[in-house]
């Protein structure tokens, strides 16, 4: 998330000139009444300072310049198409939006039911699904969503994420499935399948990083090491593999993990999430 130099360049029009006595970007805590959050590594890098509600970026660009960014504006949006019942009280398929603010530590979730209208157009909660149309996404648990700036940023992130996710939506709703079933698997079609699979795995792994701690993932990786997953069916029910290891070797003590809590999490995983774990952890 914190690619500070990218943030610096993206907001060039919002930077202001700064007249301070010190030339050292990393020695301005007193002048800015802020704490140094990330020092500049060289003259081309930016230094980042932190106050209670904002980050201050300093860099050399036609003189000393400053960029102030509110912490509530630094958030990530991840969209995923859910095709299995994950116990959220909504029948699949549905679209799930996950928001993480890495500056404030807040997170929130939103879900919208996916359907097709009589003309075969995809809908989310009854509205046309389009990268250009932001649905009525509410995140009441977040403190920073009431600002106009957040809605503008959310619309931009929605556009980017949904554009990448549309093939998954089409597959979940059965679009084009009959036509493709009889088609020859040309190299181009194989590449399309691979790209979709890789994107599904990437997005599910991002979700899994929210569910499991680093210690839990290390334990699961140890449990899956050397296990063969040669058929699609063998990838289902990973918690049984981990449970067997917990009984035989007690790795939970080695990794400092609550075994019962870990198994409860694993039992709640969808098939796609289990695939993502195998792709990321199995050796």
PDB file of C-alpha atoms in Angstrom:
ATOM      1  CA  UNK A   1       0.000   0.000   0.000  1.00  0.00           C
ATOM      2  CA  UNK A   2       2.640   2.488   1.023  1.00  0.00           C
ATOM      3  CA  UNK A   3       4.392   3.187  -2.252  1.00  0.00           C
ATOM      4  CA  UNK A   4       5.172   6.698  -1.075  1.00  0.00           C
ATOM      5  CA  UNK A   5       7.064   7.770  -4.189  1.00  0.00           C
ATOM      6  CA  UNK A   6       4.127   6.734  -6.397  1.00  0.00           C
ATOM      7  CA  UNK A   7       1.784   8.697  -4.129  1.00  0.00           C
ATOM      8  CA  UNK A   8       4.120  11.695  -4.385  1.00  0.00           C
ATOM      9  CA  UNK A   9       4.077  11.682  -8.194  1.00  0.00           C
ATOM     10  CA  UNK A  10       0.339  10.988  -8.507  1.00  0.00           C
ATOM     11  CA  UNK A  11      -0.465  14.106  -6.455  1.00  0.00           C
ATOM     12  CA  UNK A  12       1.992  16.495  -8.069  1.00  0.00           C
ATOM     13  CA  UNK A  13      -0.679  19.168  -8.486  1.00  0.00           C
ATOM     14  CA  UNK A  14      -1.375  19.216  -4.750  1.00  0.00           C
ATOM     15  CA  UNK A  15       2.177  19.748  -3.573  1.00  0.00           C
ATOM     16  CA  UNK A  16       3.158  23.089  -2.062  1.00  0.00           C
ATOM     17  CA  UNK A  17       6.525  24.794  -1.854  1.00  0.00           C
ATOM     18  CA  UNK A  18       8.152  24.782   1.556  1.00  0.00           C
ATOM     19  CA  UNK A  19      10.645  27.265   2.974  1.00  0.00           C
ATOM     20  CA  UNK A  20      12.498  25.644   5.836  1.00  0.00           C
ATOM     21  CA  UNK A  21      15.959  26.282   7.166  1.00  0.00           C
ATOM     22  CA  UNK A  22      17.007  22.627   7.139  1.00  0.00           C
ATOM     23  CA  UNK A  23      17.956  20.929   3.888  1.00  0.00           C
ATOM     24  CA  UNK A  24      17.936  17.460   5.493  1.00  0.00           C
ATOM     25  CA  UNK A  25      14.515  15.919   4.763  1.00  0.00           C
ATOM     26  CA  UNK A  26      14.879  13.604   7.747  1.00  0.00           C
ATOM     27  CA  UNK A  27      15.512  16.319  10.347  1.00  0.00           C
ATOM     28  CA  UNK A  28      12.286  18.328  10.289  1.00  0.00           C
ATOM     29  CA  UNK A  29      10.224  16.829  13.108  1.00  0.00           C
ATOM     30  CA  UNK A  30      10.322  20.000  15.202  1.00  0.00           C
ATOM     31  CA  UNK A  31       9.571  22.301  12.247  1.00  0.00           C
ATOM     32  CA  UNK A  32       6.569  20.206  11.139  1.00  0.00           C
ATOM     33  CA  UNK A  33       5.370  19.230  14.635  1.00  0.00           C
ATOM     34  CA  UNK A  34       5.259  15.659  13.319  1.00  0.00           C
ATOM     35  CA  UNK A  35       7.088  12.367  13.805  1.00  0.00           C
ATOM     36  CA  UNK A  36       9.352  10.924  11.137  1.00  0.00           C
ATOM     37  CA  UNK A  37       7.492   7.892   9.783  1.00  0.00           C
ATOM     38  CA  UNK A  38       9.800   6.906   6.886  1.00  0.00           C
ATOM     39  CA  UNK A  39      13.161   8.570   6.230  1.00  0.00           C
ATOM     40  CA  UNK A  40      14.269   9.507   2.730  1.00  0.00           C
ATOM     41  CA  UNK A  41      16.992   7.160   1.523  1.00  0.00           C
ATOM     42  CA  UNK A  42      18.544   9.682  -0.893  1.00  0.00           C
ATOM     43  CA  UNK A  43      17.822  12.971  -2.671  1.00  0.00           C
ATOM     44  CA  UNK A  44      15.347  11.315  -5.045  1.00  0.00           C
ATOM     45  CA  UNK A  45      13.350   9.620  -2.294  1.00  0.00           C
ATOM     46  CA  UNK A  46      10.585  11.191  -0.192  1.00  0.00           C
ATOM     47  CA  UNK A  47      10.546  11.500   3.577  1.00  0.00           C
ATOM     48  CA  UNK A  48       7.239  10.778   5.330  1.00  0.00           C
ATOM     49  CA  UNK A  49       6.132  12.391   8.590  1.00  0.00           C
ATOM     50  CA  UNK A  50       3.066  11.496  10.621  1.00  0.00           C
ATOM     51  CA  UNK A  51       0.583  13.397  12.781  1.00  0.00           C
ATOM     52  CA  UNK A  52      -2.615  12.097  14.361  1.00  0.00           C
ATOM     53  CA  UNK A  53      -4.719  12.361  11.216  1.00  0.00           C
ATOM     54  CA  UNK A  54      -2.379  12.867   8.259  1.00  0.00           C
ATOM     55  CA  UNK A  55       0.883  12.015   6.577  1.00  0.00           C
ATOM     56  CA  UNK A  56       3.261  14.716   5.343  1.00  0.00           C
ATOM     57  CA  UNK A  57       5.501  13.872   2.391  1.00  0.00           C
ATOM     58  CA  UNK A  58       8.603  15.951   1.683  1.00  0.00           C
ATOM     59  CA  UNK A  59      10.757  15.820  -1.410  1.00  0.00           C
ATOM     60  CA  UNK A  60      13.073  17.839  -3.627  1.00  0.00           C
ATOM     61  CA  UNK A  61      11.338  18.863  -6.860  1.00  0.00           C
ATOM     62  CA  UNK A  62      12.185  22.395  -8.041  1.00  0.00           C
ATOM     63  CA  UNK A  63      12.992  23.173  -4.441  1.00  0.00           C
ATOM     64  CA  UNK A  64      11.650  21.670  -1.259  1.00  0.00           C
ATOM     65  CA  UNK A  65       8.009  20.586  -1.640  1.00  0.00           C
ATOM     66  CA  UNK A  66       5.399  19.182   0.701  1.00  0.00           C
ATOM     67  CA  UNK A  67       2.345  16.975   0.173  1.00  0.00           C
ATOM     68  CA  UNK A  68      -0.214  16.402   2.944  1.00  0.00           C
ATOM     69  CA  UNK A  69      -2.458  13.335   2.727  1.00  0.00           C
ATOM     70  CA  UNK A  70      -5.283  12.538   5.143  1.00  0.00           C
ATOM     71  CA  UNK A  71      -4.958   9.063   6.607  1.00  0.00           C
ATOM     72  CA  UNK A  72      -8.576   8.262   5.779  1.00  0.00           C
ATOM     73  CA  UNK A  73      -7.737   8.550   2.062  1.00  0.00           C
ATOM     74  CA  UNK A  74      -5.214   5.702   2.152  1.00  0.00           C
ATOM     75  CA  UNK A  75      -7.348   2.617   1.757  1.00  0.00           C
ATOM     76  CA  UNK A  76      -7.393  -0.538  -0.366  1.00  0.00           C
ATOM     77  CA  UNK A  77     -10.502  -1.996  -1.998  1.00  0.00           C
ATOM     78  CA  UNK A  78     -10.591  -5.673  -2.986  1.00  0.00           C
ATOM     79  CA  UNK A  79     -13.477  -7.203  -4.927  1.00  0.00           C
ATOM     80  CA  UNK A  80     -14.115 -10.923  -5.171  1.00  0.00           C
ATOM     81  CA  UNK A  81     -16.867 -13.043  -6.670  1.00  0.00           C
ATOM     82  CA  UNK A  82     -18.143 -15.610  -4.162  1.00  0.00           C
ATOM     83  CA  UNK A  83     -19.625 -18.756  -5.686  1.00  0.00           C
ATOM     84  CA  UNK A  84     -19.810 -20.985  -2.570  1.00  0.00           C
ATOM     85  CA  UNK A  85     -21.960 -20.531   0.517  1.00  0.00           C
ATOM     86  CA  UNK A  86     -19.596 -18.974   3.069  1.00  0.00           C
ATOM     87  CA  UNK A  87     -22.200 -18.522   5.774  1.00  0.00           C
ATOM     88  CA  UNK A  88     -22.736 -14.798   5.215  1.00  0.00           C
ATOM     89  CA  UNK A  89     -26.514 -15.031   4.918  1.00  0.00           C
ATOM     90  CA  UNK A  90     -26.495 -14.350   1.173  1.00  0.00           C
ATOM     91  CA  UNK A  91     -27.037 -16.935  -1.544  1.00  0.00           C
ATOM     92  CA  UNK A  92     -24.167 -17.190  -4.037  1.00  0.00           C
ATOM     93  CA  UNK A  93     -23.103 -15.911  -6.402  1.00  0.00           C
ATOM     94  CA  UNK A  94     -22.506 -12.518  -4.904  1.00  0.00           C
ATOM     95  CA  UNK A  95     -19.933  -9.769  -5.073  1.00  0.00           C
ATOM     96  CA  UNK A  96     -17.921  -8.996  -1.950  1.00  0.00           C
ATOM     97  CA  UNK A  97     -16.032  -5.753  -1.375  1.00  0.00           C
ATOM     98  CA  UNK A  98     -13.373  -5.634   1.328  1.00  0.00           C
ATOM     99  CA  UNK A  99     -11.901  -2.331   2.474  1.00  0.00           C
ATOM    100  CA  UNK A 100      -8.711  -2.001   4.480  1.00  0.00           C
ATOM    101  CA  UNK A 101      -7.265   1.289   5.678  1.00  0.00           C
ATOM    102  CA  UNK A 102      -3.647   0.530   6.427  1.00  0.00           C
ATOM    103  CA  UNK A 103      -3.154   3.950   8.005  1.00  0.00           C
ATOM    104  CA  UNK A 104      -5.998   3.767  10.544  1.00  0.00           C
ATOM    105  CA  UNK A 105      -6.261  -0.020  10.898  1.00  0.00           C
ATOM    106  CA  UNK A 106      -9.986   0.019  10.054  1.00  0.00           C
ATOM    107  CA  UNK A 107     -11.661  -2.512   7.781  1.00  0.00           C
ATOM    108  CA  UNK A 108     -15.138  -3.036   6.397  1.00  0.00           C
ATOM    109  CA  UNK A 109     -17.173  -5.361   4.168  1.00  0.00           C
ATOM    110  CA  UNK A 110     -20.034  -5.018   1.673  1.00  0.00           C
ATOM    111  CA  UNK A 111     -21.860  -7.664  -0.354  1.00  0.00           C
ATOM    112  CA  UNK A 112     -24.186  -7.469  -3.327  1.00  0.00           C
ATOM    113  CA  UNK A 113     -26.232 -10.269  -4.901  1.00  0.00           C
ATOM    114  CA  UNK A 114     -25.357 -11.086  -8.530  1.00  0.00           C
ATOM    115  CA  UNK A 115     -28.160 -11.899 -10.974  1.00  0.00           C
ATOM    116  CA  UNK A 116     -28.996 -11.649 -14.683  1.00  0.00           C
ATOM    117  CA  UNK A 117     -31.963  -9.667 -15.996  1.00  0.00           C
ATOM    118  CA  UNK A 118     -34.131 -11.082 -18.852  1.00  0.00           C
ATOM    119  CA  UNK A 119     -31.773  -9.509 -21.391  1.00  0.00           C
ATOM    120  CA  UNK A 120     -28.753 -11.294 -19.929  1.00  0.00           C
ATOM    121  CA  UNK A 121     -27.297  -8.151 -18.302  1.00  0.00           C
ATOM    122  CA  UNK A 122     -25.477  -8.635 -15.008  1.00  0.00           C
ATOM    123  CA  UNK A 123     -27.022  -6.931 -11.969  1.00  0.00           C
ATOM    124  CA  UNK A 124     -25.742  -6.352  -8.460  1.00  0.00           C
ATOM    125  CA  UNK A 125     -28.513  -5.861  -5.896  1.00  0.00           C
ATOM    126  CA  UNK A 126     -30.855  -5.261  -8.836  1.00  0.00           C
ATOM    127  CA  UNK A 127     -28.748  -2.482 -10.393  1.00  0.00           C
ATOM    128  CA  UNK A 128     -26.754  -2.743 -13.617  1.00  0.00           C
ATOM    129  CA  UNK A 129     -23.243  -3.937 -12.855  1.00  0.00           C
ATOM    130  CA  UNK A 130     -20.752  -1.596 -14.512  1.00  0.00           C
ATOM    131  CA  UNK A 131     -17.319  -0.192 -13.711  1.00  0.00           C
ATOM    132  CA  UNK A 132     -18.777   3.268 -14.316  1.00  0.00           C
ATOM    133  CA  UNK A 133     -21.704   2.878 -11.876  1.00  0.00           C
ATOM    134  CA  UNK A 134     -20.781   2.769  -8.196  1.00  0.00           C
ATOM    135  CA  UNK A 135     -23.476   0.876  -6.276  1.00  0.00           C
ATOM    136  CA  UNK A 136     -24.811   2.106  -2.959  1.00  0.00           C
ATOM    137  CA  UNK A 137     -21.943   0.645  -0.963  1.00  0.00           C
ATOM    138  CA  UNK A 138     -22.194   1.476   2.729  1.00  0.00           C
ATOM    139  CA  UNK A 139     -19.466   0.846   5.292  1.00  0.00           C
ATOM    140  CA  UNK A 140     -20.993   2.045   8.587  1.00  0.00           C
ATOM    141  CA  UNK A 141     -18.164   0.552  10.627  1.00  0.00           C
ATOM    142  CA  UNK A 142     -15.600   2.904   9.073  1.00  0.00           C
ATOM    143  CA  UNK A 143     -14.973   6.374  10.452  1.00  0.00           C
ATOM    144  CA  UNK A 144     -13.675   7.932   7.235  1.00  0.00           C
ATOM    145  CA  UNK A 145     -16.468   7.197   4.742  1.00  0.00           C
ATOM    146  CA  UNK A 146     -18.440  10.412   5.180  1.00  0.00           C
ATOM    147  CA  UNK A 147     -15.965  12.593   3.293  1.00  0.00           C
ATOM    148  CA  UNK A 148     -16.572  13.462  -0.405  1.00  0.00           C
ATOM    149  CA  UNK A 149     -12.939  12.613  -1.108  1.00  0.00           C
ATOM    150  CA  UNK A 150     -13.558   9.025   0.020  1.00  0.00           C
ATOM    151  CA  UNK A 151     -16.493   8.561  -2.377  1.00  0.00           C
ATOM    152  CA  UNK A 152     -14.386   9.855  -5.287  1.00  0.00           C
ATOM    153  CA  UNK A 153     -11.544   7.485  -4.430  1.00  0.00           C
ATOM    154  CA  UNK A 154     -13.966   4.611  -3.896  1.00  0.00           C
ATOM    155  CA  UNK A 155     -15.462   5.136  -7.371  1.00  0.00           C
ATOM    156  CA  UNK A 156     -11.993   5.035  -8.908  1.00  0.00           C
ATOM    157  CA  UNK A 157     -11.010   1.874  -7.034  1.00  0.00           C
ATOM    158  CA  UNK A 158     -14.356   0.265  -7.951  1.00  0.00           C
ATOM    159  CA  UNK A 159     -13.722   0.998 -11.621  1.00  0.00           C
ATOM    160  CA  UNK A 160     -10.260  -0.594 -11.514  1.00  0.00           C
ATOM    161  CA  UNK A 161     -11.235  -3.636  -9.459  1.00  0.00           C
ATOM    162  CA  UNK A 162     -14.486  -4.458 -11.253  1.00  0.00           C
ATOM    163  CA  UNK A 163     -12.856  -4.180 -14.682  1.00  0.00           C
ATOM    164  CA  UNK A 164     -10.479  -6.970 -13.636  1.00  0.00           C
ATOM    165  CA  UNK A 165     -13.241  -9.001 -11.959  1.00  0.00           C
ATOM    166  CA  UNK A 166     -15.833  -8.999 -14.778  1.00  0.00           C
ATOM    167  CA  UNK A 167     -14.637 -12.324 -16.279  1.00  0.00           C
ATOM    168  CA  UNK A 168     -15.226 -13.919 -12.864  1.00  0.00           C
ATOM    169  CA  UNK A 169     -18.730 -12.443 -12.747  1.00  0.00           C
ATOM    170  CA  UNK A 170     -19.483 -13.795 -16.216  1.00  0.00           C
ATOM    171  CA  UNK A 171     -18.262 -17.243 -15.229  1.00  0.00           C
ATOM    172  CA  UNK A 172     -20.284 -17.204 -11.989  1.00  0.00           C
ATOM    173  CA  UNK A 173     -23.460 -16.242 -13.819  1.00  0.00           C
ATOM    174  CA  UNK A 174     -22.900 -18.809 -16.592  1.00  0.00           C
ATOM    175  CA  UNK A 175     -22.360 -16.266 -19.352  1.00  0.00           C
ATOM    176  CA  UNK A 176     -21.160 -17.937 -22.507  1.00  0.00           C
ATOM    177  CA  UNK A 177     -20.664 -21.282 -20.788  1.00  0.00           C
ATOM    178  CA  UNK A 178     -22.654 -23.335 -23.279  1.00  0.00           C
ATOM    179  CA  UNK A 179     -20.864 -21.847 -26.255  1.00  0.00           C
ATOM    180  CA  UNK A 180     -17.460 -22.406 -24.699  1.00  0.00           C
ATOM    181  CA  UNK A 181     -18.176 -25.990 -23.677  1.00  0.00           C
ATOM    182  CA  UNK A 182     -17.976 -27.214 -27.267  1.00  0.00           C
ATOM    183  CA  UNK A 183     -15.117 -24.966 -28.309  1.00  0.00           C
ATOM    184  CA  UNK A 184     -11.638 -26.318 -28.925  1.00  0.00           C
ATOM    185  CA  UNK A 185      -9.127 -25.279 -26.269  1.00  0.00           C
ATOM    186  CA  UNK A 186      -6.873 -23.167 -28.436  1.00  0.00           C
ATOM    187  CA  UNK A 187      -3.667 -21.669 -27.005  1.00  0.00           C
ATOM    188  CA  UNK A 188      -5.456 -18.322 -26.694  1.00  0.00           C
ATOM    189  CA  UNK A 189      -8.330 -19.954 -24.787  1.00  0.00           C
ATOM    190  CA  UNK A 190      -5.903 -21.820 -22.536  1.00  0.00           C
ATOM    191  CA  UNK A 191      -4.140 -18.555 -21.747  1.00  0.00           C
ATOM    192  CA  UNK A 192      -7.485 -16.933 -20.925  1.00  0.00           C
ATOM    193  CA  UNK A 193      -8.324 -19.774 -18.530  1.00  0.00           C
ATOM    194  CA  UNK A 194      -4.899 -19.520 -16.919  1.00  0.00           C
ATOM    195  CA  UNK A 195      -5.176 -15.737 -16.514  1.00  0.00           C
ATOM    196  CA  UNK A 196      -8.568 -16.040 -14.852  1.00  0.00           C
ATOM    197  CA  UNK A 197      -7.343 -18.799 -12.557  1.00  0.00           C
ATOM    198  CA  UNK A 198      -4.257 -16.792 -11.575  1.00  0.00           C
ATOM    199  CA  UNK A 199      -6.375 -13.724 -10.853  1.00  0.00           C
ATOM    200  CA  UNK A 200      -8.813 -15.763  -8.748  1.00  0.00           C
ATOM    201  CA  UNK A 201      -5.929 -17.185  -6.730  1.00  0.00           C
ATOM    202  CA  UNK A 202      -4.370 -13.745  -6.234  1.00  0.00           C
ATOM    203  CA  UNK A 203      -7.593 -12.247  -4.942  1.00  0.00           C
ATOM    204  CA  UNK A 204      -8.372 -15.169  -2.651  1.00  0.00           C
ATOM    205  CA  UNK A 205      -4.840 -15.031  -1.236  1.00  0.00           C
ATOM    206  CA  UNK A 206      -5.376 -11.359  -0.435  1.00  0.00           C
ATOM    207  CA  UNK A 207      -8.506 -12.366   1.487  1.00  0.00           C
ATOM    208  CA  UNK A 208      -6.681 -15.181   3.280  1.00  0.00           C
ATOM    209  CA  UNK A 209      -4.035 -12.750   4.515  1.00  0.00           C
ATOM    210  CA  UNK A 210      -6.856 -11.066   6.461  1.00  0.00           C
ATOM    211  CA  UNK A 211      -8.083 -14.339   7.933  1.00  0.00           C
ATOM    212  CA  UNK A 212      -4.876 -16.034   9.062  1.00  0.00           C
ATOM    213  CA  UNK A 213      -1.922 -14.790  11.081  1.00  0.00           C
ATOM    214  CA  UNK A 214       1.634 -15.314   9.841  1.00  0.00           C
ATOM    215  CA  UNK A 215       2.157 -18.045  12.447  1.00  0.00           C
ATOM    216  CA  UNK A 216      -0.993 -19.852  11.331  1.00  0.00           C
ATOM    217  CA  UNK A 217       0.072 -19.708   7.677  1.00  0.00           C
ATOM    218  CA  UNK A 218       3.496 -21.098   8.584  1.00  0.00           C
ATOM    219  CA  UNK A 219       1.843 -23.994  10.416  1.00  0.00           C
ATOM    220  CA  UNK A 220      -0.464 -24.715   7.461  1.00  0.00           C
ATOM    221  CA  UNK A 221       2.506 -24.575   5.068  1.00  0.00           C
ATOM    222  CA  UNK A 222       4.354 -27.114   7.227  1.00  0.00           C
ATOM    223  CA  UNK A 223       1.284 -29.362   7.315  1.00  0.00           C
ATOM    224  CA  UNK A 224       0.796 -29.228   3.537  1.00  0.00           C
ATOM    225  CA  UNK A 225       4.456 -29.741   2.676  1.00  0.00           C
ATOM    226  CA  UNK A 226       4.881 -32.855   0.591  1.00  0.00           C
ATOM    227  CA  UNK A 227       1.154 -33.586   0.353  1.00  0.00           C
ATOM    228  CA  UNK A 228       0.088 -34.469  -3.176  1.00  0.00           C
ATOM    229  CA  UNK A 229      -2.966 -32.696  -4.623  1.00  0.00           C
ATOM    230  CA  UNK A 230      -3.220 -34.514  -7.924  1.00  0.00           C
ATOM    231  CA  UNK A 231      -6.970 -34.240  -8.473  1.00  0.00           C
ATOM    232  CA  UNK A 232      -9.363 -31.340  -8.062  1.00  0.00           C
ATOM    233  CA  UNK A 233     -11.366 -33.313  -5.491  1.00  0.00           C
ATOM    234  CA  UNK A 234      -8.284 -33.865  -3.310  1.00  0.00           C
ATOM    235  CA  UNK A 235      -8.005 -30.116  -2.743  1.00  0.00           C
ATOM    236  CA  UNK A 236     -11.236 -29.984  -0.728  1.00  0.00           C
ATOM    237  CA  UNK A 237     -11.158 -30.344   3.054  1.00  0.00           C
ATOM    238  CA  UNK A 238      -7.678 -29.068   3.862  1.00  0.00           C
ATOM    239  CA  UNK A 239      -8.580 -28.811   7.519  1.00  0.00           C
ATOM    240  CA  UNK A 240      -8.462 -32.623   7.695  1.00  0.00           C
ATOM    241  CA  UNK A 241      -4.817 -32.587   6.585  1.00  0.00           C
ATOM    242  CA  UNK A 242      -3.964 -29.954   9.182  1.00  0.00           C
ATOM    243  CA  UNK A 243      -5.941 -31.744  11.885  1.00  0.00           C
ATOM    244  CA  UNK A 244      -3.976 -34.948  11.258  1.00  0.00           C
ATOM    245  CA  UNK A 245      -0.715 -33.040  11.659  1.00  0.00           C
ATOM    246  CA  UNK A 246      -1.948 -31.420  14.856  1.00  0.00           C
ATOM    247  CA  UNK A 247      -2.717 -34.844  16.293  1.00  0.00           C
ATOM    248  CA  UNK A 248       0.483 -36.548  15.158  1.00  0.00           C
ATOM    249  CA  UNK A 249       3.142 -33.837  15.556  1.00  0.00           C
ATOM    250  CA  UNK A 250       1.551 -31.023  17.619  1.00  0.00           C
ATOM    251  CA  UNK A 251       3.018 -28.227  15.461  1.00  0.00           C
ATOM    252  CA  UNK A 252       0.699 -25.733  17.190  1.00  0.00           C
ATOM    253  CA  UNK A 253       3.121 -25.690  20.121  1.00  0.00           C
ATOM    254  CA  UNK A 254       6.085 -25.013  17.842  1.00  0.00           C
ATOM    255  CA  UNK A 255       4.361 -22.129  16.064  1.00  0.00           C
ATOM    256  CA  UNK A 256       2.452 -20.775  19.056  1.00  0.00           C
ATOM    257  CA  UNK A 257      -0.945 -21.222  17.393  1.00  0.00           C
ATOM    258  CA  UNK A 258      -4.392 -21.867  18.888  1.00  0.00           C
ATOM    259  CA  UNK A 259      -5.161 -25.199  17.177  1.00  0.00           C
ATOM    260  CA  UNK A 260      -8.920 -25.078  17.757  1.00  0.00           C
ATOM    261  CA  UNK A 261      -9.224 -21.538  16.368  1.00  0.00           C
ATOM    262  CA  UNK A 262      -7.129 -22.472  13.331  1.00  0.00           C
ATOM    263  CA  UNK A 263      -9.278 -25.492  12.509  1.00  0.00           C
ATOM    264  CA  UNK A 264     -12.454 -23.429  12.888  1.00  0.00           C
ATOM    265  CA  UNK A 265     -11.104 -20.945  10.347  1.00  0.00           C
ATOM    266  CA  UNK A 266     -10.103 -23.687   7.923  1.00  0.00           C
ATOM    267  CA  UNK A 267     -13.495 -25.397   8.125  1.00  0.00           C
ATOM    268  CA  UNK A 268     -15.080 -22.145   6.959  1.00  0.00           C
ATOM    269  CA  UNK A 269     -12.955 -21.807   3.812  1.00  0.00           C
ATOM    270  CA  UNK A 270     -14.511 -21.988   0.374  1.00  0.00           C
ATOM    271  CA  UNK A 271     -13.096 -24.327  -2.266  1.00  0.00           C
ATOM    272  CA  UNK A 272     -11.490 -21.372  -4.077  1.00  0.00           C
ATOM    273  CA  UNK A 273      -9.785 -20.307  -0.859  1.00  0.00           C
ATOM    274  CA  UNK A 274      -8.461 -23.813  -0.294  1.00  0.00           C
ATOM    275  CA  UNK A 275      -7.043 -23.775  -3.831  1.00  0.00           C
ATOM    276  CA  UNK A 276      -5.380 -20.437  -3.071  1.00  0.00           C
ATOM    277  CA  UNK A 277      -3.816 -21.898   0.082  1.00  0.00           C
ATOM    278  CA  UNK A 278      -2.482 -24.881  -1.845  1.00  0.00           C
ATOM    279  CA  UNK A 279      -1.031 -22.656  -4.567  1.00  0.00           C
ATOM    280  CA  UNK A 280       0.625 -20.386  -2.029  1.00  0.00           C
ATOM    281  CA  UNK A 281       1.799 -22.830   0.622  1.00  0.00           C
ATOM    282  CA  UNK A 282       1.997 -26.422  -0.579  1.00  0.00           C
ATOM    283  CA  UNK A 283       5.494 -27.593  -1.427  1.00  0.00           C
TER     284      UNK A 283
END
